[in-house]
Amino acid sequence: MTIPFPMSLLAELTHRCPLQCPYCSNPLALENVRNELPTDVWMRVLNEAADLGVLQAHFSGGEPMARKDLPELVRGAAKAGLYVNLITSGILLDEASFIPLVDAGVDHVQLSFQDVTPEGADLIGGMKNAQGRKLEAARVIVAQGVPLTLNFVVHRLNVERIPQMFDLAGELGARRVEIAHTQYYGWGLKNRATLLPTRAQLEQSEKDVASARARFGREMAIDFVTPDYYADEPKPCMGGWGQRFINISPSGRVLPCHAAETIPGVSFPTVLKDSLESIWTKSDLFNRFRGVDWMPAPCRTCDRREEDWGGCRCQALALLGDASATDPVCRRSPDRGLIDAAIAESADAPLIYRRMSNHKS
Amino acid sequence: MSADLEARIPGFLRGVRLQRDRVRDQWIVQAPERAFIVDTIAASILQRVDGDATLAAIIDALATAYDAPRDVIARDVIDMVEDLTARQVLVCKS
């Protein structure tokens, strides 16, 4: 099998974050600041990524603006020819912190909002008065002329406010909006019973997004991520394992997706030991679920096997304890009943916030 | 009509650019959260988009460079610029 060139690098610079969202995509075992990669290693890695074919670098976290060397890293990525996307909560973003990033060559900002109401935002972020800072961050970004995407993660507690989310995006001058239903891994899985929307809510969210598309036309790009629990077929996670996407953790582990650290029995490759090229092409982790040869039945003979690539490995692991099983979201999976049971189990339980102290390993 | 159209000056929207993808040996447009391949004809037009050149100047340059009938080039350029304007890649000022 020929190995494709990767398109996209998600650089998780740190797990430090002022927010504590209960669906955070970071692993349950958060990385301590003293294990974070130093500037010079990131600079080498960014150049290796560009040489390997990566076109876009996404600086994320945690909160990437917690890294003091972010302007230097942005400059390094831009110099390597990478398109630089900043994925931020906006809590630390003001004119003084943003202008150095603009000067360094940041191309685009994706700013997260937890809700449109201050109360809803505080409840999810676990921080008082976050919303005002985010609104101010959006104004600073737009005033600097940098294209802005607003990202809303939606779930049972805020999904009914999608129309107001689009109103806010229009008022702030965002060029793109992402409405992303929560994905249930790690922290999200811990809070699934509280966050999973009902089928009626999902259907309403589809209608609300369709109306927004009609309202804004080509003035606003809209991305909509549906919750796969209500689908009949799994999503092609990351466009296929080791096909397009590289994730690097704060300590330098190189992963095919941000949840892959949960997979047992593999040694995780790290940029401290190997080049990105060697990890991408030769490591056991990247080759383990690449292509179709690893697939179990019913995927192996399925006519969708090169469309959804067997679905999400981390979801199979999290729900079935086996990363090489068919994603249980699929109607053809013998374990689909687990998903239907989860849908039936939703209940209003207190949220478990993303904090080091909320994970006992 | 055509003279009006050709007086417009196309430029890239902020956050969008033409770039050589040296690893895959192709031209691409980089934009927020996406990158797409452009063919060599589109790339030859976009390479001349600098925020100063009018469509008329771009068409003249291409007609000379490719030794092709000006009206054919003009139609290709105007169609492509209109398409890329609708797709939030280019913005035109007059």
Short mmCIF file of C-alpha atoms in Angstrom, two decimals, chain A residues 6-361:
data_model
loop_
_atom_site.label_atom_id
_atom_site.label_comp_id
_atom_site.label_asym_id
_atom_site.label_seq_id
_atom_site.Cartn_x
_atom_site.Cartn_y
_atom_site.Cartn_z
CA PRO A 6 -0.30 14.03 5.51
CA MET A 7 -2.29 17.25 4.98
CA SER A 8 -2.81 18.58 8.44
CA LEU A 9 -0.95 18.86 11.76
CA LEU A 10 -2.72 19.44 15.06
CA ALA A 11 -0.09 20.76 17.45
CA GLU A 12 -1.40 20.47 20.99
CA LEU A 13 1.09 22.82 22.58
CA THR A 14 -0.13 22.49 26.15
CA HIS A 15 -2.89 21.03 28.25
CA ARG A 16 -3.01 24.16 30.41
CA CYS A 17 -6.36 25.92 29.96
CA PRO A 18 -8.39 28.43 31.93
CA LEU A 19 -11.57 26.53 31.01
CA GLN A 20 -12.73 23.12 32.23
CA CYS A 21 -15.26 22.06 29.59
CA PRO A 22 -16.76 18.67 30.46
CA TYR A 23 -16.42 17.46 26.83
CA CYS A 24 -12.78 18.49 26.38
CA SER A 25 -11.02 16.44 23.70
CA ASN A 26 -7.82 16.25 25.75
CA PRO A 27 -7.09 12.88 27.35
CA LEU A 28 -8.25 12.16 30.89
CA ALA A 29 -4.62 12.04 31.99
CA LEU A 30 -3.57 15.64 31.37
CA GLU A 31 0.08 16.41 30.66
CA ASN A 32 2.00 18.40 33.24
CA VAL A 33 3.60 21.68 32.11
CA ARG A 34 7.10 20.38 32.93
CA ASN A 35 6.75 17.70 30.22
CA GLU A 36 5.89 20.18 27.45
CA LEU A 37 8.18 20.24 24.41
CA PRO A 38 10.63 23.14 24.29
CA THR A 39 10.50 25.76 21.53
CA ASP A 40 13.41 24.38 19.51
CA VAL A 41 11.87 20.92 19.22
CA TRP A 42 8.57 22.37 18.00
CA MET A 43 10.48 24.45 15.44
CA ARG A 44 12.20 21.33 14.10
CA VAL A 45 8.90 19.44 14.01
CA LEU A 46 7.11 22.22 12.10
CA ASN A 47 9.80 22.13 9.43
CA GLU A 48 9.66 18.34 9.26
CA ALA A 49 5.88 18.53 8.88
CA ALA A 50 6.13 20.93 5.94
CA ASP A 51 8.76 18.70 4.29
CA LEU A 52 6.43 15.72 4.72
CA GLY A 53 3.57 17.45 2.87
CA VAL A 54 1.57 19.03 5.68
CA LEU A 55 -0.19 22.16 4.39
CA GLN A 56 -1.93 23.49 7.48
CA ALA A 57 -0.75 23.69 11.08
CA HIS A 58 -3.41 24.03 13.76
CA PHE A 59 -2.06 25.37 17.06
CA SER A 60 -4.27 24.07 19.80
CA GLY A 61 -4.17 22.83 23.38
CA GLY A 62 -5.45 23.22 26.07
CA GLU A 63 -5.13 26.89 25.44
CA PRO A 64 -2.23 27.50 23.04
CA MET A 65 -1.98 31.15 24.10
CA ALA A 66 -0.78 29.90 27.49
CA ARG A 67 2.54 29.21 25.74
CA LYS A 68 4.79 32.28 25.94
CA ASP A 69 6.64 31.22 22.78
CA LEU A 70 3.49 31.09 20.61
CA PRO A 71 4.49 34.08 18.41
CA GLU A 72 7.83 32.40 17.72
CA LEU A 73 6.13 29.10 16.83
CA VAL A 74 3.63 30.88 14.55
CA ARG A 75 6.51 32.66 12.82
CA GLY A 76 8.37 29.37 12.39
CA ALA A 77 5.32 27.63 10.94
CA ALA A 78 4.57 30.50 8.54
CA LYS A 79 8.20 30.57 7.42
CA ALA A 80 8.00 26.83 6.66
CA GLY A 81 5.07 27.63 4.31
CA LEU A 82 2.39 26.22 6.59
CA TYR A 83 -1.04 27.84 6.78
CA VAL A 84 -1.34 28.82 10.44
CA ASN A 85 -4.60 28.31 12.27
CA LEU A 86 -4.97 29.31 15.92
CA ILE A 87 -7.59 27.34 17.86
CA THR A 88 -8.30 29.30 21.03
CA SER A 89 -10.77 29.87 23.83
CA GLY A 90 -10.03 33.61 23.54
CA ILE A 91 -9.71 33.99 27.31
CA LEU A 92 -6.10 35.18 27.04
CA LEU A 93 -6.61 37.08 23.76
CA ASP A 94 -6.49 40.86 23.73
CA GLU A 95 -4.78 43.42 21.50
CA ALA A 96 -1.50 43.12 23.37
CA SER A 97 -1.35 39.34 23.00
CA PHE A 98 -2.87 39.10 19.52
CA ILE A 99 -0.95 41.70 17.52
CA PRO A 100 2.36 39.78 17.92
CA LEU A 101 0.60 36.71 16.48
CA VAL A 102 -0.69 38.73 13.51
CA ASP A 103 2.81 40.10 12.92
CA ALA A 104 4.15 36.55 13.10
CA GLY A 105 1.80 35.45 10.30
CA VAL A 106 -1.26 33.81 11.81
CA ASP A 107 -3.68 33.16 8.91
CA HIS A 108 -6.95 32.33 10.65
CA VAL A 109 -8.44 32.02 14.12
CA GLN A 110 -10.98 29.52 15.35
CA LEU A 111 -12.55 30.90 18.51
CA SER A 112 -14.60 28.63 20.74
CA PHE A 113 -17.86 29.66 22.38
CA GLN A 114 -19.55 27.39 24.91
CA ASP A 115 -22.96 29.06 24.55
CA VAL A 116 -24.60 32.38 23.66
CA THR A 117 -25.77 33.16 27.18
CA PRO A 118 -23.28 34.11 29.92
CA GLU A 119 -24.92 31.61 32.30
CA GLY A 120 -24.70 28.75 29.81
CA ALA A 121 -21.10 29.63 28.98
CA ASP A 122 -20.08 29.75 32.65
CA LEU A 123 -21.77 26.42 33.34
CA ILE A 124 -19.85 24.60 30.60
CA GLY A 125 -16.52 26.41 30.86
CA GLY A 126 -16.49 26.15 34.63
CA MET A 127 -15.25 29.75 34.77
CA LYS A 128 -17.01 32.95 35.79
CA ASN A 129 -17.44 35.75 33.24
CA ALA A 130 -15.74 33.96 30.37
CA GLN A 131 -18.27 35.15 27.78
CA GLY A 132 -17.35 38.84 27.97
CA ARG A 133 -13.70 38.03 27.34
CA LYS A 134 -14.60 35.87 24.35
CA LEU A 135 -16.73 38.61 22.81
CA GLU A 136 -13.88 41.05 23.26
CA ALA A 137 -11.46 38.54 21.70
CA ALA A 138 -13.74 38.20 18.65
CA ARG A 139 -13.81 41.99 18.23
CA VAL A 140 -10.01 42.20 18.40
CA ILE A 141 -9.58 39.44 15.79
CA VAL A 142 -12.07 41.01 13.37
CA ALA A 143 -10.60 44.50 13.90
CA GLN A 144 -7.20 43.10 12.87
CA GLY A 145 -8.80 41.77 9.67
CA VAL A 146 -7.94 38.15 10.43
CA PRO A 147 -10.61 35.70 9.23
CA LEU A 148 -12.58 34.28 12.14
CA THR A 149 -14.41 31.01 12.67
CA LEU A 150 -16.72 30.65 15.64
CA ASN A 151 -16.85 27.13 17.02
CA PHE A 152 -19.82 26.02 19.08
CA VAL A 153 -19.86 22.57 20.64
CA VAL A 154 -23.51 21.66 21.11
CA HIS A 155 -25.22 19.20 23.43
CA ARG A 156 -28.47 18.75 25.30
CA LEU A 157 -27.99 21.87 27.44
CA ASN A 158 -27.43 24.41 24.63
CA VAL A 159 -28.53 22.85 21.34
CA GLU A 160 -31.82 24.75 21.27
CA ARG A 161 -29.89 28.04 20.94
CA ILE A 162 -28.32 27.32 17.53
CA PRO A 163 -30.31 30.17 15.84
CA GLN A 164 -28.86 32.65 18.38
CA MET A 165 -25.38 31.21 17.77
CA PHE A 166 -25.69 32.20 14.11
CA ASP A 167 -27.02 35.63 15.11
CA LEU A 168 -23.93 36.14 17.23
CA ALA A 169 -21.62 34.98 14.43
CA GLY A 170 -23.30 37.44 12.05
CA GLU A 171 -23.02 40.32 14.53
CA LEU A 172 -19.36 39.62 15.23
CA GLY A 173 -18.43 39.34 11.54
CA ALA A 174 -17.33 35.70 11.55
CA ARG A 175 -16.64 34.26 8.11
CA ARG A 176 -17.13 30.63 9.21
CA VAL A 177 -19.20 28.86 11.85
CA GLU A 178 -18.81 25.35 13.14
CA ILE A 179 -21.71 23.76 14.93
CA ALA A 180 -20.25 20.55 16.29
CA HIS A 181 -22.25 18.08 18.30
CA THR A 182 -20.22 16.75 21.24
CA GLN A 183 -18.13 13.67 20.55
CA TYR A 184 -18.23 11.08 23.30
CA TYR A 185 -14.66 10.10 24.13
CA GLY A 186 -12.64 10.78 27.25
CA TRP A 187 -14.25 13.65 29.17
CA GLY A 188 -17.30 13.69 26.89
CA LEU A 189 -17.91 10.01 27.55
CA LYS A 190 -17.79 10.65 31.32
CA ASN A 191 -20.58 13.22 30.85
CA ARG A 192 -22.50 11.46 28.11
CA ALA A 193 -25.71 10.90 30.05
CA THR A 194 -26.00 14.66 30.70
CA LEU A 195 -24.85 15.91 27.30
CA LEU A 196 -26.30 13.54 24.69
CA PRO A 197 -29.16 15.30 22.90
CA THR A 198 -32.50 13.68 22.21
CA ARG A 199 -33.40 12.63 18.69
CA ALA A 200 -35.91 15.50 18.55
CA GLN A 201 -33.15 17.95 19.52
CA LEU A 202 -30.86 16.52 16.86
CA GLU A 203 -33.54 16.90 14.19
CA GLN A 204 -34.24 20.47 15.27
CA SER A 205 -30.51 21.25 15.11
CA GLU A 206 -30.43 19.98 11.52
CA LYS A 207 -33.32 22.29 10.63
CA ASP A 208 -31.69 25.26 12.37
CA VAL A 209 -28.43 24.74 10.48
CA ALA A 210 -30.31 24.40 7.18
CA SER A 211 -32.12 27.73 7.82
CA ALA A 212 -28.83 29.42 8.60
CA ARG A 213 -27.35 28.13 5.34
CA ALA A 214 -30.31 29.60 3.47
CA ARG A 215 -30.05 32.88 5.40
CA PHE A 216 -26.32 33.50 4.97
CA GLY A 217 -25.78 31.83 1.59
CA ARG A 218 -22.16 32.08 0.49
CA GLU A 219 -21.40 34.92 2.90
CA MET A 220 -20.70 32.43 5.65
CA ALA A 221 -19.15 28.97 5.47
CA ILE A 222 -20.95 26.57 7.79
CA ASP A 223 -19.63 23.25 9.08
CA PHE A 224 -22.01 20.95 10.89
CA VAL A 225 -20.82 17.89 12.81
CA THR A 226 -23.62 15.54 13.78
CA PRO A 227 -23.53 13.18 16.77
CA ASP A 228 -22.65 9.80 15.36
CA TYR A 229 -24.78 7.99 17.97
CA TYR A 230 -27.86 8.79 15.89
CA ALA A 231 -26.27 7.76 12.60
CA ASP A 232 -26.52 4.33 11.01
CA GLU A 233 -22.98 4.37 9.76
CA PRO A 234 -19.82 5.54 11.49
CA LYS A 235 -17.83 8.60 10.58
CA PRO A 236 -14.54 8.20 8.72
CA CYS A 237 -12.53 9.29 11.70
CA MET A 238 -9.75 11.70 10.73
CA GLY A 239 -10.37 10.78 7.09
CA GLY A 240 -8.89 7.35 7.83
CA TRP A 241 -6.15 6.31 10.25
CA GLY A 242 -2.79 7.65 9.11
CA GLN A 243 -4.25 9.02 5.87
CA ARG A 244 -4.30 12.80 6.29
CA PHE A 245 -3.80 13.82 9.86
CA ILE A 246 -1.04 14.04 12.48
CA ASN A 247 -1.60 14.99 16.11
CA ILE A 248 1.30 15.88 18.39
CA SER A 249 0.72 15.94 22.14
CA PRO A 250 2.27 18.55 24.46
CA SER A 251 5.06 16.14 25.40
CA GLY A 252 5.79 15.16 21.78
CA ARG A 253 3.90 11.94 21.28
CA VAL A 254 2.79 11.58 17.68
CA LEU A 255 -0.72 10.23 17.22
CA PRO A 256 -3.10 9.48 14.34
CA CYS A 257 -5.87 11.21 16.32
CA HIS A 258 -6.11 13.10 19.59
CA ALA A 259 -7.70 10.20 21.45
CA ALA A 260 -5.22 7.54 20.32
CA GLU A 261 -3.22 7.70 23.55
CA THR A 262 -5.90 5.52 25.13
CA ILE A 263 -4.95 2.53 22.95
CA PRO A 264 -3.22 -0.13 25.06
CA GLY A 265 -0.30 -2.32 24.11
CA VAL A 266 1.47 0.06 21.71
CA SER A 267 4.56 2.14 22.22
CA PHE A 268 3.79 5.71 21.30
CA PRO A 269 6.28 7.27 18.92
CA THR A 270 7.73 10.60 20.00
CA VAL A 271 9.42 13.47 18.18
CA LEU A 272 12.11 13.37 20.88
CA LYS A 273 13.35 10.07 19.43
CA ASP A 274 12.35 9.90 15.77
CA SER A 275 11.70 12.13 12.79
CA LEU A 276 8.12 12.83 11.81
CA GLU A 277 8.74 11.17 8.44
CA SER A 278 9.92 7.95 10.05
CA ILE A 279 6.98 7.96 12.49
CA TRP A 280 4.42 8.63 9.74
CA THR A 281 5.69 5.95 7.38
CA LYS A 282 7.21 3.28 9.64
CA SER A 283 5.76 3.30 13.15
CA ASP A 284 3.66 0.45 14.40
CA LEU A 285 1.02 2.91 15.66
CA PHE A 286 0.44 4.65 12.31
CA ASN A 287 0.46 1.38 10.36
CA ARG A 288 -1.70 -0.54 12.78
CA PHE A 289 -5.09 0.58 11.37
CA ARG A 290 -3.96 2.12 8.11
CA GLY A 291 -5.83 0.97 5.01
CA VAL A 292 -8.12 -2.07 5.12
CA ASP A 293 -5.93 -5.09 5.90
CA TRP A 294 -6.47 -4.90 9.67
CA MET A 295 -10.26 -4.92 9.40
CA PRO A 296 -12.53 -7.44 11.13
CA ALA A 297 -15.84 -8.69 9.75
CA PRO A 298 -18.22 -7.09 8.81
CA CYS A 299 -15.93 -4.21 7.67
CA ARG A 300 -13.57 -6.40 5.66
CA THR A 301 -16.12 -7.16 2.97
CA CYS A 302 -18.22 -4.01 3.34
CA ASP A 303 -18.63 -1.80 0.28
CA ARG A 304 -18.13 1.26 2.50
CA ARG A 305 -14.75 0.13 3.85
CA GLU A 306 -12.81 2.83 2.02
CA GLU A 307 -15.40 5.49 2.82
CA ASP A 308 -15.63 5.21 6.59
CA TRP A 309 -12.49 3.08 7.21
CA GLY A 310 -14.32 1.05 9.84
CA GLY A 311 -15.21 4.17 11.81
CA CYS A 312 -13.47 5.44 14.91
CA ARG A 313 -10.83 3.20 16.53
CA CYS A 314 -10.94 5.12 19.78
CA GLN A 315 -14.71 4.77 20.00
CA ALA A 316 -14.41 1.01 19.45
CA LEU A 317 -11.83 0.92 22.22
CA ALA A 318 -13.73 3.16 24.64
CA LEU A 319 -17.01 1.29 24.28
CA LEU A 320 -15.90 -2.27 23.50
CA GLY A 321 -12.40 -2.44 24.94
CA ASP A 322 -11.08 -3.42 21.50
CA ALA A 323 -9.58 -0.82 19.18
CA SER A 324 -9.70 -3.22 16.22
CA ALA A 325 -13.46 -3.86 16.41
CA THR A 326 -16.02 -2.33 14.06
CA ASP A 327 -17.16 1.05 15.40
CA PRO A 328 -20.30 0.12 17.37
CA VAL A 329 -22.17 3.09 15.87
CA CYS A 330 -22.46 1.06 12.66
CA ARG A 331 -25.78 -0.75 12.22
CA ARG A 332 -23.79 -3.70 10.87
CA SER A 333 -21.81 -3.97 14.14
CA PRO A 334 -22.93 -6.78 16.49
CA ASP A 335 -22.53 -4.25 19.33
CA ARG A 336 -24.84 -1.51 18.05
CA GLY A 337 -27.14 -2.25 21.01
CA LEU A 338 -24.66 -0.48 23.32
CA ILE A 339 -25.23 2.79 21.49
CA ASP A 340 -29.00 2.43 21.54
CA ALA A 341 -28.81 1.72 25.29
CA ALA A 342 -26.72 4.88 25.83
CA ILE A 343 -29.33 6.93 23.98
CA ALA A 344 -32.01 5.51 26.27
CA GLU A 345 -29.94 6.22 29.42
CA SER A 346 -29.68 10.00 29.26
CA ALA A 347 -30.28 11.75 32.60
CA ASP A 348 -29.48 15.07 34.19
CA ALA A 349 -26.43 14.27 36.29
CA PRO A 350 -23.97 16.88 37.63
CA LEU A 351 -21.19 17.67 35.13
CA ILE A 352 -17.72 16.28 35.75
CA TYR A 353 -15.31 19.06 34.84
CA ARG A 354 -12.01 18.58 33.05
CA ARG A 355 -9.49 18.99 35.85
CA MET A 356 -6.41 17.03 36.82
CA SER A 357 -8.10 16.28 40.14
CA ASN A 358 -11.10 14.70 38.41
CA HIS A 359 -9.04 11.90 36.93
CA LYS A 360 -7.62 9.13 39.08
CA SER A 361 -5.39 6.88 37.06
#
